[in-house]
PDB file of C-alpha atoms in Angstrom:
ATOM      1  CA  SER W  37     114.697  50.878  68.898  1.00  0.00           C
ATOM      2  CA  GLN W  38     117.576  49.433  66.983  1.00  0.00           C
ATOM      3  CA  GLN W  39     120.085  47.200  68.636  1.00  0.00           C
ATOM      4  CA  GLY W  40     123.152  47.916  66.676  1.00  0.00           C
ATOM      5  CA  GLU W  41     125.097  50.770  65.351  1.00  0.00           C
ATOM      6  CA  GLU W  42     127.245  50.384  62.316  1.00  0.00           C
ATOM      7  CA  ASP W  43     130.145  52.363  61.119  1.00  0.00           C
ATOM      8  CA  PRO W  44     130.928  53.867  58.867  1.00  0.00           C
ATOM      9  CA  GLN W  45     127.477  55.057  57.845  1.00  0.00           C
ATOM     10  CA  ALA W  46     128.749  55.341  54.291  1.00  0.00           C
ATOM     11  CA  LEU W  47     131.810  54.016  52.493  1.00  0.00           C
ATOM     12  CA  SER W  48     133.066  54.667  48.969  1.00  0.00           C
ATOM     13  CA  ILE W  49     135.851  52.601  47.428  1.00  0.00           C
ATOM     14  CA  GLN W  50     137.254  51.565  44.057  1.00  0.00           C
ATOM     15  CA  GLU W  51     136.743  48.137  42.557  1.00  0.00           C
ATOM     16  CA  GLY W  52     139.350  45.716  43.795  1.00  0.00           C
ATOM     17  CA  GLU W  53     139.740  47.372  47.176  1.00  0.00           C
ATOM     18  CA  ASN W  54     138.601  45.787  50.418  1.00  0.00           C
ATOM     19  CA  ALA W  55     135.631  47.123  52.385  1.00  0.00           C
ATOM     20  CA  THR W  56     135.327  46.794  56.143  1.00  0.00           C
ATOM     21  CA  MET W  57     132.151  47.513  58.072  1.00  0.00           C
ATOM     22  CA  ASN W  58     131.735  47.367  61.823  1.00  0.00           C
ATOM     23  CA  CYS W  59     128.719  46.654  63.973  1.00  0.00           C
ATOM     24  CA  SER W  60     128.189  47.103  67.689  1.00  0.00           C
ATOM     25  CA  TYR W  61     125.262  45.722  69.641  1.00  0.00           C
ATOM     26  CA  LYS W  62     123.906  45.986  73.143  1.00  0.00           C
ATOM     27  CA  THR W  63     122.638  42.709  74.574  1.00  0.00           C
ATOM     28  CA  SER W  64     123.783  39.100  74.771  1.00  0.00           C
ATOM     29  CA  ILE W  65     123.156  37.277  71.530  1.00  0.00           C
ATOM     30  CA  ASN W  66     122.552  33.819  70.153  1.00  0.00           C
ATOM     31  CA  ASN W  67     123.922  34.697  66.744  1.00  0.00           C
ATOM     32  CA  LEU W  68     124.719  37.646  64.520  1.00  0.00           C
ATOM     33  CA  GLN W  69     123.869  37.840  60.838  1.00  0.00           C
ATOM     34  CA  TRP W  70     124.811  40.158  58.009  1.00  0.00           C
ATOM     35  CA  TYR W  71     122.361  41.113  55.290  1.00  0.00           C
ATOM     36  CA  ARG W  72     122.695  43.075  52.054  1.00  0.00           C
ATOM     37  CA  GLN W  73     120.013  45.327  50.628  1.00  0.00           C
ATOM     38  CA  ASN W  74     120.169  46.672  47.114  1.00  0.00           C
ATOM     39  CA  SER W  75     118.268  49.815  46.269  1.00  0.00           C
ATOM     40  CA  GLY W  76     114.549  49.105  46.161  1.00  0.00           C
ATOM     41  CA  ARG W  77     114.933  45.428  46.919  1.00  0.00           C
ATOM     42  CA  GLY W  78     114.560  43.146  49.884  1.00  0.00           C
ATOM     43  CA  LEU W  79     117.228  41.964  52.247  1.00  0.00           C
ATOM     44  CA  VAL W  80     119.472  39.093  51.256  1.00  0.00           C
ATOM     45  CA  HIS W  81     121.187  36.990  53.879  1.00  0.00           C
ATOM     46  CA  LEU W  82     124.975  36.888  53.566  1.00  0.00           C
ATOM     47  CA  ILE W  83     126.420  35.058  56.538  1.00  0.00           C
ATOM     48  CA  LEU W  84     125.600  33.946  60.082  1.00  0.00           C
ATOM     49  CA  ILE W  85     128.059  33.642  62.949  1.00  0.00           C
ATOM     50  CA  ARG W  86     127.153  31.991  66.224  1.00  0.00           C
ATOM     51  CA  SER W  87     128.007  33.476  69.584  1.00  0.00           C
ATOM     52  CA  ASN W  88     130.634  30.770  70.212  1.00  0.00           C
ATOM     53  CA  GLU W  89     132.412  31.449  66.928  1.00  0.00           C
ATOM     54  CA  ARG W  90     135.055  34.113  66.419  1.00  0.00           C
ATOM     55  CA  GLU W  91     135.501  34.149  62.664  1.00  0.00           C
ATOM     56  CA  LYS W  92     133.721  32.834  59.610  1.00  0.00           C
ATOM     57  CA  HIS W  93     134.397  32.946  55.879  1.00  0.00           C
ATOM     58  CA  SER W  94     132.128  32.699  52.872  1.00  0.00           C
ATOM     59  CA  GLY W  95     133.638  33.400  49.482  1.00  0.00           C
ATOM     60  CA  ARG W  96     134.912  36.980  49.527  1.00  0.00           C
ATOM     61  CA  LEU W  97     133.272  37.638  52.902  1.00  0.00           C
ATOM     62  CA  ARG W  98     134.968  37.405  56.266  1.00  0.00           C
ATOM     63  CA  VAL W  99     133.070  38.035  59.478  1.00  0.00           C
ATOM     64  CA  THR W 100     134.507  38.353  62.948  1.00  0.00           C
ATOM     65  CA  LEU W 101     132.678  38.416  66.254  1.00  0.00           C
ATOM     66  CA  ASP W 102     133.945  39.664  69.603  1.00  0.00           C
ATOM     67  CA  THR W 103     131.293  38.993  72.217  1.00  0.00           C
ATOM     68  CA  SER W 104     133.348  40.607  74.970  1.00  0.00           C
ATOM     69  CA  LYS W 105     133.221  43.884  73.073  1.00  0.00           C
ATOM     70  CA  LYS W 106     129.773  43.219  71.621  1.00  0.00           C
ATOM     71  CA  SER W 107     131.045  43.940  68.151  1.00  0.00           C
ATOM     72  CA  SER W 108     131.372  42.352  64.741  1.00  0.00           C
ATOM     73  CA  SER W 109     133.036  43.255  61.480  1.00  0.00           C
ATOM     74  CA  LEU W 110     132.317  42.338  57.883  1.00  0.00           C
ATOM     75  CA  LEU W 111     135.164  42.380  55.389  1.00  0.00           C
ATOM     76  CA  ILE W 112     134.478  42.197  51.668  1.00  0.00           C
ATOM     77  CA  THR W 113     137.660  41.487  49.747  1.00  0.00           C
ATOM     78  CA  ALA W 114     138.352  42.431  46.134  1.00  0.00           C
ATOM     79  CA  SER W 115     135.150  44.439  45.901  1.00  0.00           C
ATOM     80  CA  ARG W 116     133.102  44.707  42.721  1.00  0.00           C
ATOM     81  CA  ALA W 117     130.680  47.321  41.476  1.00  0.00           C
ATOM     82  CA  ALA W 118     127.921  44.771  42.085  1.00  0.00           C
ATOM     83  CA  ASP W 119     128.713  44.894  45.815  1.00  0.00           C
ATOM     84  CA  THR W 120     127.220  48.391  45.920  1.00  0.00           C
ATOM     85  CA  ALA W 121     124.416  48.124  48.468  1.00  0.00           C
ATOM     86  CA  SER W 122     123.498  48.768  52.088  1.00  0.00           C
ATOM     87  CA  TYR W 123     124.787  46.246  54.595  1.00  0.00           C
ATOM     88  CA  PHE W 124     123.074  45.517  57.892  1.00  0.00           C
ATOM     89  CA  CYS W 125     124.060  43.467  60.875  1.00  0.00           C
ATOM     90  CA  ALA W 126     121.240  41.773  62.729  1.00  0.00           C
ATOM     91  CA  THR W 127     121.313  40.039  66.074  1.00  0.00           C
ATOM     92  CA  ARG W 128     119.167  37.296  67.480  1.00  0.00           C
ATOM     93  CA  ALA W 129     118.969  37.673  71.221  1.00  0.00           C
ATOM     94  CA  ILE W 130     119.306  34.839  73.710  1.00  0.00           C
ATOM     95  CA  GLY W 131     115.910  33.691  74.885  1.00  0.00           C
ATOM     96  CA  ASN W 132     112.724  32.519  73.353  1.00  0.00           C
ATOM     97  CA  THR W 133     112.477  35.161  70.731  1.00  0.00           C
ATOM     98  CA  ASP W 134     113.175  34.614  67.063  1.00  0.00           C
ATOM     99  CA  LYS W 135     113.087  38.228  65.994  1.00  0.00           C
ATOM    100  CA  LEU W 136     116.104  39.926  64.495  1.00  0.00           C
ATOM    101  CA  ILE W 137     117.246  43.306  65.682  1.00  0.00           C
ATOM    102  CA  PHE W 138     118.968  45.255  62.947  1.00  0.00           C
ATOM    103  CA  GLY W 139     121.664  47.858  63.005  1.00  0.00           C
ATOM    104  CA  THR W 140     121.511  51.170  61.228  1.00  0.00           C
ATOM    105  CA  GLY W 141     123.406  49.977  58.176  1.00  0.00           C
ATOM    106  CA  THR W 142     126.429  50.933  56.121  1.00  0.00           C
ATOM    107  CA  ARG W 143     125.908  52.237  52.595  1.00  0.00           C
ATOM    108  CA  LEU W 144     128.709  50.920  50.405  1.00  0.00           C
ATOM    109  CA  GLN W 145     129.468  52.434  47.002  1.00  0.00           C
ATOM    110  CA  VAL W 146     131.978  50.612  44.811  1.00  0.00           C
ATOM    111  CA  PHE W 147     133.173  52.599  41.807  1.00  0.00           C
ATOM    112  CA  PRO W 148     134.280  50.745  38.674  1.00  0.00           C
TER     113      PRO W 148
ATOM    114  CA  GLY L 213     111.536  27.630  44.248  1.00  0.00           C
ATOM    115  CA  ALA L 214     109.531  30.783  44.777  1.00  0.00           C
ATOM    116  CA  GLY L 215     110.686  33.203  47.410  1.00  0.00           C
ATOM    117  CA  VAL L 216     108.672  35.409  49.709  1.00  0.00           C
ATOM    118  CA  SER L 217     106.284  37.623  47.801  1.00  0.00           C
ATOM    119  CA  GLN L 218     104.503  40.747  48.919  1.00  0.00           C
ATOM    120  CA  SER L 219     101.704  42.795  47.458  1.00  0.00           C
ATOM    121  CA  PRO L 220     101.173  45.482  46.574  1.00  0.00           C
ATOM    122  CA  ARG L 221     104.748  46.606  45.944  1.00  0.00           C
ATOM    123  CA  TYR L 222     103.718  50.236  46.254  1.00  0.00           C
ATOM    124  CA  LYS L 223     100.776  51.805  48.009  1.00  0.00           C
ATOM    125  CA  VAL L 224      99.792  55.444  48.244  1.00  0.00           C
ATOM    126  CA  ALA L 225      97.140  56.185  50.847  1.00  0.00           C
ATOM    127  CA  LYS L 226      95.450  59.319  52.017  1.00  0.00           C
ATOM    128  CA  ARG L 227      95.771  60.066  55.696  1.00  0.00           C
ATOM    129  CA  GLY L 228      92.986  58.301  57.550  1.00  0.00           C
ATOM    130  CA  GLN L 229      92.587  55.535  54.992  1.00  0.00           C
ATOM    131  CA  ASP L 230      92.894  51.870  55.963  1.00  0.00           C
ATOM    132  CA  VAL L 231      95.425  49.703  54.118  1.00  0.00           C
ATOM    133  CA  ALA L 232      96.091  45.964  53.940  1.00  0.00           C
ATOM    134  CA  LEU L 233      99.467  44.536  52.990  1.00  0.00           C
ATOM    135  CA  ARG L 234      99.834  40.918  51.981  1.00  0.00           C
ATOM    136  CA  CYS L 235     102.697  38.478  52.459  1.00  0.00           C
ATOM    137  CA  ASP L 236     103.058  35.054  50.849  1.00  0.00           C
ATOM    138  CA  PRO L 237     105.859  33.224  52.659  1.00  0.00           C
ATOM    139  CA  ILE L 238     107.907  30.391  51.261  1.00  0.00           C
ATOM    140  CA  SER L 239     105.740  27.278  51.244  1.00  0.00           C
ATOM    141  CA  GLY L 240     106.113  25.244  54.410  1.00  0.00           C
ATOM    142  CA  HIS L 241     107.871  27.918  56.421  1.00  0.00           C
ATOM    143  CA  VAL L 242     106.625  27.916  59.982  1.00  0.00           C
ATOM    144  CA  SER L 243     107.821  31.335  61.081  1.00  0.00           C
ATOM    145  CA  LEU L 244     106.688  34.626  59.604  1.00  0.00           C
ATOM    146  CA  PHE L 245     107.871  38.088  60.562  1.00  0.00           C
ATOM    147  CA  TRP L 246     106.853  41.642  59.731  1.00  0.00           C
ATOM    148  CA  TYR L 247     109.352  44.495  59.880  1.00  0.00           C
ATOM    149  CA  GLN L 248     109.025  48.215  59.248  1.00  0.00           C
ATOM    150  CA  GLN L 249     111.897  50.067  57.584  1.00  0.00           C
ATOM    151  CA  ALA L 250     111.940  53.841  57.628  1.00  0.00           C
ATOM    152  CA  LEU L 251     113.979  55.685  55.038  1.00  0.00           C
ATOM    153  CA  GLY L 252     117.688  55.399  55.745  1.00  0.00           C
ATOM    154  CA  GLN L 253     117.206  53.077  58.708  1.00  0.00           C
ATOM    155  CA  GLY L 254     117.475  49.383  59.376  1.00  0.00           C
ATOM    156  CA  PRO L 255     114.332  47.258  59.621  1.00  0.00           C
ATOM    157  CA  GLU L 256     112.514  47.243  62.937  1.00  0.00           C
ATOM    158  CA  PHE L 257     110.574  44.250  64.181  1.00  0.00           C
ATOM    159  CA  LEU L 258     106.796  44.501  64.269  1.00  0.00           C
ATOM    160  CA  THR L 259     105.355  41.057  64.886  1.00  0.00           C
ATOM    161  CA  TYR L 260     106.026  37.312  64.656  1.00  0.00           C
ATOM    162  CA  PHE L 261     103.868  34.287  63.838  1.00  0.00           C
ATOM    163  CA  GLN L 262     104.588  30.640  64.409  1.00  0.00           C
ATOM    164  CA  ASN L 263     102.114  28.958  62.100  1.00  0.00           C
ATOM    165  CA  GLU L 264      98.831  30.755  62.816  1.00  0.00           C
ATOM    166  CA  ALA L 265      99.757  31.827  66.331  1.00  0.00           C
ATOM    167  CA  GLN L 266     100.925  35.390  66.831  1.00  0.00           C
ATOM    168  CA  LEU L 267     103.593  34.861  69.469  1.00  0.00           C
ATOM    169  CA  ASP L 268     105.102  38.315  69.596  1.00  0.00           C
ATOM    170  CA  LYS L 269     103.482  41.615  68.691  1.00  0.00           C
ATOM    171  CA  SER L 270     105.669  43.770  70.865  1.00  0.00           C
ATOM    172  CA  GLY L 271     106.879  45.851  67.929  1.00  0.00           C
ATOM    173  CA  LEU L 272     103.506  47.024  66.676  1.00  0.00           C
ATOM    174  CA  PRO L 273     103.618  50.801  67.176  1.00  0.00           C
ATOM    175  CA  SER L 274      99.966  51.321  68.027  1.00  0.00           C
ATOM    176  CA  ASP L 275      96.591  49.616  68.131  1.00  0.00           C
ATOM    177  CA  ARG L 276      96.040  50.865  64.577  1.00  0.00           C
ATOM    178  CA  PHE L 277      98.337  48.051  63.436  1.00  0.00           C
ATOM    179  CA  PHE L 278      96.920  44.557  63.225  1.00  0.00           C
ATOM    180  CA  ALA L 279      98.355  41.394  61.699  1.00  0.00           C
ATOM    181  CA  GLU L 280      96.891  37.985  61.070  1.00  0.00           C
ATOM    182  CA  ARG L 281      97.868  34.633  59.604  1.00  0.00           C
ATOM    183  CA  PRO L 282      94.657  32.624  59.931  1.00  0.00           C
ATOM    184  CA  GLU L 283      95.705  29.449  58.139  1.00  0.00           C
ATOM    185  CA  GLY L 284      99.369  29.525  58.969  1.00  0.00           C
ATOM    186  CA  SER L 285     100.496  30.555  55.511  1.00  0.00           C
ATOM    187  CA  VAL L 286      99.549  33.922  53.977  1.00  0.00           C
ATOM    188  CA  SER L 287      99.680  36.882  56.336  1.00  0.00           C
ATOM    189  CA  THR L 288      98.074  40.310  56.186  1.00  0.00           C
ATOM    190  CA  LEU L 289      99.262  43.428  57.953  1.00  0.00           C
ATOM    191  CA  LYS L 290      96.492  45.960  58.322  1.00  0.00           C
ATOM    192  CA  ILE L 291      96.962  49.579  59.246  1.00  0.00           C
ATOM    193  CA  GLN L 292      93.856  51.516  60.193  1.00  0.00           C
ATOM    194  CA  ARG L 293      93.469  55.275  59.941  1.00  0.00           C
ATOM    195  CA  THR L 294      96.909  55.694  58.399  1.00  0.00           C
ATOM    196  CA  GLN L 295      99.095  58.580  59.502  1.00  0.00           C
ATOM    197  CA  GLN L 296     102.011  60.197  57.711  1.00  0.00           C
ATOM    198  CA  GLU L 297     104.452  58.618  60.150  1.00  0.00           C
ATOM    199  CA  ASP L 298     103.333  55.210  58.890  1.00  0.00           C
ATOM    200  CA  SER L 299     105.119  55.893  55.603  1.00  0.00           C
ATOM    201  CA  ALA L 300     107.817  53.247  55.336  1.00  0.00           C
ATOM    202  CA  VAL L 301     108.728  50.008  53.628  1.00  0.00           C
ATOM    203  CA  TYR L 302     107.020  47.019  55.223  1.00  0.00           C
ATOM    204  CA  LEU L 303     109.067  43.854  54.928  1.00  0.00           C
ATOM    205  CA  CYS L 304     107.860  40.331  55.432  1.00  0.00           C
ATOM    206  CA  ALA L 305     110.225  37.436  56.154  1.00  0.00           C
ATOM    207  CA  SER L 306     109.811  33.725  56.704  1.00  0.00           C
ATOM    208  CA  SER L 307     111.998  30.965  58.044  1.00  0.00           C
ATOM    209  CA  PRO L 308     111.605  27.179  58.053  1.00  0.00           C
ATOM    210  CA  ARG L 309     111.491  26.401  61.771  1.00  0.00           C
ATOM    211  CA  PRO L 310     111.057  28.297  64.986  1.00  0.00           C
ATOM    212  CA  ARG L 311     113.783  28.710  67.566  1.00  0.00           C
ATOM    213  CA  GLY L 312     116.459  27.619  65.195  1.00  0.00           C
ATOM    214  CA  GLU L 313     119.392  29.303  63.645  1.00  0.00           C
ATOM    215  CA  GLU L 314     117.870  29.532  60.242  1.00  0.00           C
ATOM    216  CA  THR L 315     118.185  32.748  58.429  1.00  0.00           C
ATOM    217  CA  GLN L 316     115.128  34.738  57.522  1.00  0.00           C
ATOM    218  CA  TYR L 317     114.151  35.043  53.873  1.00  0.00           C
ATOM    219  CA  PHE L 318     112.833  38.472  53.055  1.00  0.00           C
ATOM    220  CA  GLY L 319     110.315  39.605  50.503  1.00  0.00           C
ATOM    221  CA  PRO L 320     110.813  42.723  48.359  1.00  0.00           C
ATOM    222  CA  GLY L 321     108.667  44.820  50.664  1.00  0.00           C
ATOM    223  CA  THR L 322     105.668  47.097  50.260  1.00  0.00           C
ATOM    224  CA  ARG L 323     106.529  50.774  50.059  1.00  0.00           C
ATOM    225  CA  LEU L 324     103.729  52.710  51.760  1.00  0.00           C
ATOM    226  CA  LEU L 325     103.379  56.441  51.307  1.00  0.00           C
ATOM    227  CA  VAL L 326     100.747  58.220  53.347  1.00  0.00           C
ATOM    228  CA  LEU L 327      99.849  61.671  52.057  1.00  0.00           C
TER     229      LEU L 327
END
């Protein structure tokens, strides 16, 4: 079963607007990662935030993590049509496992 | 350098047929993962190799699913007696070291359709 739930399930915005996606998860984690998946293609890693971090930036991406609420958000600023994709959060649980547990994803559509 | 590659990219199988899906990880990567992604869902973990050792197969849905990585590089996921519910995209990922914080590098996936 999937660890996380993301909302919204789908999001449509205009180019230049910001997009915010939220992820909730269930168990204690080592880190949380965000991935992007374009139609018909594999997953591409975007950003990783460790459990002892609260916020991280990478280019137009800003990720926050609240371990007390078991939630994370991904903000994409000044969106572009090329940002159109599905976005997934994935958690790596504490322990001796390396597997990632993915959320259900948010489908982002950016209109030019 | 080359990323993770998977073959075939698409596979159509008749129900009951056996299929074999191949993954070529990034050279030198120790860890290799298989995930199954149903339509409209996030990937779900199937199995994990550290070199040639299969350390976690807790996600394999039934004994019809079998994975191997005999020489610690290329991996094959085999599905015997395929069923319609096996239709999904099968993703392979690799990462440089085990038990680290490295991200996983994903291949393009094999889209399996069982008729």
